[in-house]
Amino acid sequence: DADVTQTPRNRITKTGKRIMLECSQTKGHDRMYWYRQDPGLGLQLIYYSFDVKDINKGEISDGYSVSRQAQAKFSLSLESAIPNQTALYFCATSSGGTGELFFGEGSRLTVL
Amino acid sequence: AQKITQTQPGMFVQEKEAVTLDCTYDTSDPSYGLFWYKQPSSGEMIFLIYQGSYDQQNATEGRYSLNFQKARKSANLVISASQLGDSAMYFCAMRERQAGTALIFGKGTTLSVSS
């Protein structure tokens, strides 16, 4: 089983729908992240959390919210999805130290 | 201003040849780390190599080496003896100590290896 698990892996939804992407990890890391990948733009940071009580906005947080339910779980929500939120979403964890990120397999979201 | 710049959208190399993927960075933090990740067509992100700003030697991991030129703020990835399986997107990323542990990524370079 993957150390960082994202669900769903693929989702197609319609404009205006609420969507939740879930991330769970077995690595025991305190730090969790959500990134978005668009073709030609690399990965952009949406939100990050250093522990259950610490949530921080990244560079593109508008239109997104997160919840850190436990050390191992970090969810990303789109309250009212729009087509330009169509992207590949990655959850990642790190333990600090060098800052190396351990990624989930990604969640591909399509908003019609 | 971009923190991480990868100027090569696409690179082409033949099997068994070496290839260099360019990365320049911009930071005023004296303590930072530089990373390279590989993303095959299957989509997963694979960590390749790390270089700390205070490391005296260039990092190496198997066929991967990082050509770290601190004064020029460059951190180029060198892949020796390219293989077909090296065809992928490659991302350079930076962590600034003052910014915590969130990585900032470049836009990536697509490497195509031909036989």
Coordinates of C-alpha atoms in Angstrom, one line a residue, chain B residues 9-10 18 21 32 34 39 42 47 53 58 61 65 71-72 76 87 89 101-103 111:
Chain B
P9 CA 10.5 23.2 -22.1
G10 CA 11.8 20.1 -23.9
A18 CA 24.5 12.3 -21.0
L21 CA 18.7 19.9 -17.4
Y32 CA 18.0 26.6 1.3
L34 CA 17.3 22.3 -3.9
Q39 CA 7.3 12.7 -13.2
S42 CA 2.0 7.7 -15.3
F47 CA 12.3 12.2 -5.8
S53 CA 23.0 25.3 0.3
N58 CA 27.8 18.3 -5.5
E61 CA 22.7 9.6 -6.7
S65 CA 24.3 14.4 -10.2
A71 CA 27.4 32.0 -7.1
R72 CA 25.5 31.6 -10.3
N76 CA 21.5 21.7 -13.0
S87 CA 11.8 9.9 -20.6
M89 CA 9.0 15.5 -17.0
T101 CA 9.3 23.3 4.4
A102 CA 7.0 24.0 1.5
L103 CA 8.7 23.5 -1.8
L111 CA 13.0 14.9 -21.5

